[in-house]
mmCIF file with all atom_site columns, C-alpha atoms in Angstrom:
data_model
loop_
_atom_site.group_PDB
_atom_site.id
_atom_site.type_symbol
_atom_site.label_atom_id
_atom_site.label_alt_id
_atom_site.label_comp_id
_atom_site.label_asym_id
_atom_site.label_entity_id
_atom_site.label_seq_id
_atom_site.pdbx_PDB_ins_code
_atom_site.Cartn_x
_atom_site.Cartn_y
_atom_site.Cartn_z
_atom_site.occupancy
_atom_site.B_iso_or_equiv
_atom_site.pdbx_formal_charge
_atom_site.auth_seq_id
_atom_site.auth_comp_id
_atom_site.auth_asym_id
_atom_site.auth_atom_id
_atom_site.pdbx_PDB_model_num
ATOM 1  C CA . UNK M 1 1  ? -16.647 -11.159 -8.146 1.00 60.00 ? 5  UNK M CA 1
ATOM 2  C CA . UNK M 1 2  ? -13.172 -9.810  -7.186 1.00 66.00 ? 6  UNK M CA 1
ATOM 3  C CA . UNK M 1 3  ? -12.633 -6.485  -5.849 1.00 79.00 ? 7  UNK M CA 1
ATOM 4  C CA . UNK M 1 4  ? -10.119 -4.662  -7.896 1.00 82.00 ? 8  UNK M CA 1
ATOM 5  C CA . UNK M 1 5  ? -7.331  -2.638  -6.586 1.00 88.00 ? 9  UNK M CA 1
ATOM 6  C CA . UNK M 1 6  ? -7.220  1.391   -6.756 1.00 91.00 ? 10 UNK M CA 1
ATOM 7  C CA . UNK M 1 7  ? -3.463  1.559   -6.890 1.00 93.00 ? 11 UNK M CA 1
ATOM 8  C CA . UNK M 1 8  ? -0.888  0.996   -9.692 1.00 94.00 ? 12 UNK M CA 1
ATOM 9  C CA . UNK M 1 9  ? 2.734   0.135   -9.829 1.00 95.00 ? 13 UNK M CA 1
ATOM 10 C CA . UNK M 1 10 ? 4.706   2.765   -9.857 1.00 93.00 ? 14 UNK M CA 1
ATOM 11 C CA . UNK M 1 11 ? 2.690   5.138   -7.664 1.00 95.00 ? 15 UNK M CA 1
ATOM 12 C CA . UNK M 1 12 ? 3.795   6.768   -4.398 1.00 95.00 ? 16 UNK M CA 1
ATOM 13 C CA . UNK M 1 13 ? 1.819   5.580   -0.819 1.00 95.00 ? 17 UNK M CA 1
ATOM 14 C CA . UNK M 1 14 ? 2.083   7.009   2.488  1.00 93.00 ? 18 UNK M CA 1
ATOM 15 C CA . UNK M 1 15 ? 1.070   4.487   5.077  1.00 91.00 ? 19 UNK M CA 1
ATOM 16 C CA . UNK M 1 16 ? 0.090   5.850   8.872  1.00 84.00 ? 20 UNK M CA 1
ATOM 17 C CA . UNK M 1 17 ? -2.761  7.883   10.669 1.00 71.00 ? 21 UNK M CA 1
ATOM 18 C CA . UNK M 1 18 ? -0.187  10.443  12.169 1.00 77.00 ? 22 UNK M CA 1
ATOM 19 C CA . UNK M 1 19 ? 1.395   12.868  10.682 1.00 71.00 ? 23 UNK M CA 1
ATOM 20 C CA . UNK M 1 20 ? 4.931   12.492  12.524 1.00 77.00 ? 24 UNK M CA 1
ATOM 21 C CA . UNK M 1 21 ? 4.837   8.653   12.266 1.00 80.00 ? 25 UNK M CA 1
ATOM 22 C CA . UNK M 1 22 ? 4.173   7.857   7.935  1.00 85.00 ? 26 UNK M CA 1
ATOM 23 C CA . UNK M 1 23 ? 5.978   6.012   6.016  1.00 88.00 ? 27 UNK M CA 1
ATOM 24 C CA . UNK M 1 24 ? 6.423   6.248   2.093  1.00 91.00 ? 28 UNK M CA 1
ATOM 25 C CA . UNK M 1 25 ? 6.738   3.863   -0.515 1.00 93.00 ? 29 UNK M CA 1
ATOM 26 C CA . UNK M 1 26 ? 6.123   2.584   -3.671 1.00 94.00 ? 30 UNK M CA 1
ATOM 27 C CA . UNK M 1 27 ? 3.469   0.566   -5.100 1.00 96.00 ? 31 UNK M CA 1
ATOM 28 C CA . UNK M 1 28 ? 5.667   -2.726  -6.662 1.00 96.00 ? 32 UNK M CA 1
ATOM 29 C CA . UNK M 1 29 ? 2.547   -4.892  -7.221 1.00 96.00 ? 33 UNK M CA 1
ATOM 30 C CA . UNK M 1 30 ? -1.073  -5.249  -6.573 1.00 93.00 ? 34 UNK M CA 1
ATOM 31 C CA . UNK M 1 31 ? -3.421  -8.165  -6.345 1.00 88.00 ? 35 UNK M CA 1
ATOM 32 C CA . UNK M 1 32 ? -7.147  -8.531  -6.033 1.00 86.00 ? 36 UNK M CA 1
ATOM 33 C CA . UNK M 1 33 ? -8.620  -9.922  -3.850 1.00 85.00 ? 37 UNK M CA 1
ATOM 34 C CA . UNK M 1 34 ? -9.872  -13.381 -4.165 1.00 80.00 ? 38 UNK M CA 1
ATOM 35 C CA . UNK M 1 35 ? -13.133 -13.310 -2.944 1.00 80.00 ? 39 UNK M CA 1
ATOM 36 C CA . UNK M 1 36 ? -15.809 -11.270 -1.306 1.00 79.00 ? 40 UNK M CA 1
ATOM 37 C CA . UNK M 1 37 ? -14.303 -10.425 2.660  1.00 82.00 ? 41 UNK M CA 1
ATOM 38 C CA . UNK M 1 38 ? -10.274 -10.563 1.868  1.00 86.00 ? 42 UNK M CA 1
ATOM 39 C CA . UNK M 1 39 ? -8.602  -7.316  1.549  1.00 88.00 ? 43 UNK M CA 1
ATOM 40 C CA . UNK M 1 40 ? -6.782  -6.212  -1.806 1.00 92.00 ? 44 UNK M CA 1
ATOM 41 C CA . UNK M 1 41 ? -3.377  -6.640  -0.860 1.00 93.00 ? 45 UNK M CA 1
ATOM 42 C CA . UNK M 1 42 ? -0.896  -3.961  -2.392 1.00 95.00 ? 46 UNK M CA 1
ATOM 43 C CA . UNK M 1 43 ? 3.132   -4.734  -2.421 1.00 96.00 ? 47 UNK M CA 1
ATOM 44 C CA . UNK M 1 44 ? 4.678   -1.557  -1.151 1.00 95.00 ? 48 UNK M CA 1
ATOM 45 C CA . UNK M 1 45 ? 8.446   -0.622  -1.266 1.00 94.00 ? 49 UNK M CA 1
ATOM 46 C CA . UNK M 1 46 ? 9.203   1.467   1.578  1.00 91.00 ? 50 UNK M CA 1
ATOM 47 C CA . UNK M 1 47 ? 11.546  4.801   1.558  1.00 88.00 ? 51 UNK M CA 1
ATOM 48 C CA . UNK M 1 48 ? 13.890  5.240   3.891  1.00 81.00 ? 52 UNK M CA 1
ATOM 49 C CA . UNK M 1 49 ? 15.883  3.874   6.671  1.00 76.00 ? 53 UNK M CA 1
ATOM 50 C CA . UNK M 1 50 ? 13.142  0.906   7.723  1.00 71.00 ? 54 UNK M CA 1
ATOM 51 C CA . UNK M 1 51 ? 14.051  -2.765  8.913  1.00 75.00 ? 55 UNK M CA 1
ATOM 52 C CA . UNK M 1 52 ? 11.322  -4.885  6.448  1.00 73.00 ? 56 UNK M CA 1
ATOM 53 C CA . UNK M 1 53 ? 11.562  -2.969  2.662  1.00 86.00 ? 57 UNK M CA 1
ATOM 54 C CA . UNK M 1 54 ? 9.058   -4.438  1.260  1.00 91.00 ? 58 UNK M CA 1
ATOM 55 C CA . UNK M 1 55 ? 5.561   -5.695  2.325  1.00 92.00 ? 59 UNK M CA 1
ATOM 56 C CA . UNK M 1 56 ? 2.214   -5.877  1.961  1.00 93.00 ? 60 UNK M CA 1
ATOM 57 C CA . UNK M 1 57 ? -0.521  -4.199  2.876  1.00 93.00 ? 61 UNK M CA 1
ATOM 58 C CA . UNK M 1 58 ? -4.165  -3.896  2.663  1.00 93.00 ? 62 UNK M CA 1
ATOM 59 C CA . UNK M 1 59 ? -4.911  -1.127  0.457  1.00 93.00 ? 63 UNK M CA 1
ATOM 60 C CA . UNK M 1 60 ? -7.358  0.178   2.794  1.00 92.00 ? 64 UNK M CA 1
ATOM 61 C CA . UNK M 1 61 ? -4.370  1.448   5.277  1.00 93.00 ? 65 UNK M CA 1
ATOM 62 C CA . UNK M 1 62 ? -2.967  3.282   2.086  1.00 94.00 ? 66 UNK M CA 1
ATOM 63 C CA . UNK M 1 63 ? -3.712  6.778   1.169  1.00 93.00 ? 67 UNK M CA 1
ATOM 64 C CA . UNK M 1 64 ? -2.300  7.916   -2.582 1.00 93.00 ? 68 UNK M CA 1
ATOM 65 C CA . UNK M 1 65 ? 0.472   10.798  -2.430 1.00 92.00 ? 69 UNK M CA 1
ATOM 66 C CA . UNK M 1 66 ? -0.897  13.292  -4.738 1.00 81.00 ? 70 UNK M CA 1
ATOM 67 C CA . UNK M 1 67 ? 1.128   15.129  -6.852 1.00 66.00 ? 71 UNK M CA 1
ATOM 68 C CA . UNK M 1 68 ? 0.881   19.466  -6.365 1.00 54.00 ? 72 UNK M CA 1
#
């Protein structure tokens, strides 16, 4: 059975454990993972002035931005 991602397209990310070094982005597309042991892979756009724009990332490393 597949494990299913927790993110959407569309939402807003934040990627890094400190607070002076995160990045934000947005979710552009998610895919489950294929089998027991691979991570769920989530496409994220990043914001900002960054080298790579877009990339993926396990969806583990991601924390949700929630809205106040």
């Amino acid at each position: 059975m597949a494990i299913m991602p927790k993110f959407k397209p569309g939402q807003l990310v934040e990627w890094g454990a400190d607070p002076n070094d995160t990045l934000l982005g947005l979710v552009v597309s998610t895919s489950p993972s294929p089998r027991r042991g691979t991570p769920v892979l989530v496409q994220v756009q990043w914001c900002g002035d960054v080298k790579q724009r877009t990339e993926y990332i396990p969806q583990d490393q991601l924390t949700l931005v929630e809205s106040a």
